[in-house]
Short mmCIF file of C-alpha atoms in Angstrom, two decimals:
data_model
loop_
_atom_site.label_atom_id
_atom_site.label_comp_id
_atom_site.label_asym_id
_atom_site.label_seq_id
_atom_site.Cartn_x
_atom_site.Cartn_y
_atom_site.Cartn_z
CA UNK A 1 11.14 -2.85 10.13
CA UNK A 2 8.09 -3.50 8.23
CA UNK A 3 5.67 -6.97 7.82
CA UNK A 4 2.28 -6.98 5.46
CA UNK A 5 -1.03 -8.67 5.99
CA UNK A 6 -3.63 -8.69 3.21
CA UNK A 7 -7.35 -9.20 4.12
CA UNK A 8 -9.56 -10.37 1.63
CA UNK A 9 -12.17 -8.52 2.28
CA UNK A 10 -13.82 -5.31 1.79
CA UNK A 11 -12.31 -3.10 4.01
CA UNK A 12 -13.81 -2.86 8.31
CA UNK A 13 -13.32 0.36 10.27
CA UNK A 14 -9.65 1.13 11.06
CA UNK A 15 -9.02 -0.86 14.11
CA UNK A 16 -7.52 0.20 17.61
CA UNK A 17 -4.73 2.57 16.98
CA UNK A 18 -4.65 2.22 13.41
CA UNK A 19 -5.56 6.02 12.24
CA UNK A 20 -7.97 6.10 10.19
CA UNK A 21 -8.11 9.62 7.32
CA UNK A 22 -11.13 11.03 5.23
CA UNK A 23 -11.34 9.24 2.22
CA UNK A 24 -11.23 12.09 -1.16
CA UNK A 25 -12.48 8.62 -3.66
CA UNK A 26 -15.92 8.26 -4.48
CA UNK A 27 -15.10 4.86 -4.79
CA UNK A 28 -15.19 2.23 -2.47
CA UNK A 29 -12.00 0.82 -1.26
CA UNK A 30 -12.17 -3.14 -2.37
CA UNK A 31 -9.02 -4.43 -0.46
CA UNK A 32 -6.79 -3.61 2.65
CA UNK A 33 -3.74 -4.43 3.55
CA UNK A 34 -2.10 -3.77 6.84
CA UNK A 35 1.20 -2.46 7.16
CA UNK A 36 2.81 -3.66 11.20
CA UNK A 37 6.04 -1.26 11.46
CA UNK A 38 8.02 -1.04 14.80
CA UNK A 39 6.26 1.85 15.41
CA UNK A 40 2.32 0.26 15.00
CA UNK A 41 0.28 -0.42 12.48
CA UNK A 42 -0.88 1.38 9.08
CA UNK A 43 -3.88 0.39 6.83
CA UNK A 44 -3.93 1.22 3.19
CA UNK A 45 -7.23 0.99 0.84
CA UNK A 46 -6.95 -0.61 -2.11
CA UNK A 47 -8.71 0.68 -5.04
CA UNK A 48 -8.60 -2.42 -6.84
CA UNK A 49 -11.18 -1.43 -9.90
CA UNK A 50 -9.83 2.03 -10.17
CA UNK A 51 -6.63 0.86 -10.47
CA UNK A 52 -7.09 -3.30 -11.83
CA UNK A 53 -3.62 -3.98 -12.92
CA UNK A 54 -2.25 -2.01 -9.63
CA UNK A 55 -3.59 -3.66 -7.52
CA UNK A 56 -3.28 -6.66 -8.13
CA UNK A 57 0.68 -6.91 -8.36
CA UNK A 58 0.89 -4.64 -4.87
CA UNK A 59 -1.46 -7.54 -3.17
CA UNK A 60 0.01 -10.18 -5.04
CA UNK A 61 3.46 -9.25 -3.38
CA UNK A 62 1.92 -8.36 0.15
CA UNK A 63 0.75 -11.99 -0.26
CA UNK A 64 3.64 -13.43 -1.30
CA UNK A 65 5.47 -11.81 2.15
CA UNK A 66 8.15 -9.83 -1.18
CA UNK A 67 7.95 -6.48 1.43
CA UNK A 68 8.22 -8.73 4.83
CA UNK A 69 10.99 -6.83 6.94
CA UNK A 70 11.16 -3.64 3.91
CA UNK A 71 12.96 -1.13 5.67
CA UNK A 72 11.21 2.32 5.33
CA UNK A 73 14.25 4.14 3.14
CA UNK A 74 13.18 8.07 3.39
CA UNK A 75 10.77 10.16 5.59
CA UNK A 76 9.71 13.57 5.55
CA UNK A 77 8.20 14.39 9.07
CA UNK A 78 5.06 15.88 8.41
CA UNK A 79 4.96 15.46 4.66
CA UNK A 80 5.78 11.86 4.30
CA UNK A 81 7.65 7.68 4.43
CA UNK A 82 8.49 6.00 1.17
CA UNK A 83 9.29 2.59 1.63
CA UNK A 84 8.95 -0.64 -0.68
CA UNK A 85 11.78 -2.14 -1.59
CA UNK A 86 12.35 -5.44 0.01
CA UNK A 87 16.08 -5.97 1.17
CA UNK A 88 16.98 -8.03 -0.73
CA UNK A 89 16.58 -5.92 -4.40
CA UNK A 90 16.85 -2.28 -2.57
CA UNK A 91 16.50 -0.52 -6.13
CA UNK A 92 13.13 -2.82 -6.37
CA UNK A 93 12.05 -5.67 -7.62
CA UNK A 94 10.16 -6.74 -10.59
CA UNK A 95 6.79 -7.54 -11.29
CA UNK A 96 3.64 -10.28 -10.95
CA UNK A 97 4.32 -10.54 -14.45
CA UNK A 98 8.24 -9.88 -14.21
CA UNK A 99 8.59 -7.08 -16.64
CA UNK A 100 7.43 -3.51 -16.47
CA UNK A 101 3.31 -2.29 -16.70
CA UNK A 102 2.08 0.41 -18.32
CA UNK A 103 0.81 3.21 -15.62
CA UNK A 104 -2.75 3.78 -13.87
CA UNK A 105 -2.99 7.12 -13.36
CA UNK A 106 -6.62 8.23 -12.77
CA UNK A 107 -7.55 11.95 -11.71
CA UNK A 108 -10.17 10.92 -9.22
CA UNK A 109 -6.91 9.80 -6.75
CA UNK A 110 -5.22 12.91 -5.86
CA UNK A 111 -2.20 12.93 -3.92
CA UNK A 112 -3.31 15.84 -1.94
CA UNK A 113 -4.48 15.25 1.61
CA UNK A 114 -3.24 12.04 4.40
CA UNK A 115 -4.18 8.50 3.06
CA UNK A 116 -1.13 7.40 0.15
#
């Protein structure tokens, strides 16, 4: 259901068919990824300076095609969706380093509004 493509440049304004959302983070995103789904596209802005290891891992997995055809495995209308587990490893895959890495929890990155 989902494929991904990565952009190696600062994100541009939302393209037609991609809903823009108000930013809560003061730091500008440094990269973006577009999820292509059967129901339309979603733009994900990645804050590489705020969460460098998480961003590097996510972008490398996108570039390698790891998320291609990943299903949305949890949908709660009006609240959230979850995706990302590759079909071949439904319980989750490995990081690009082959082992877990420390969470990069940042108080300034809030998950209380539209966005990821």
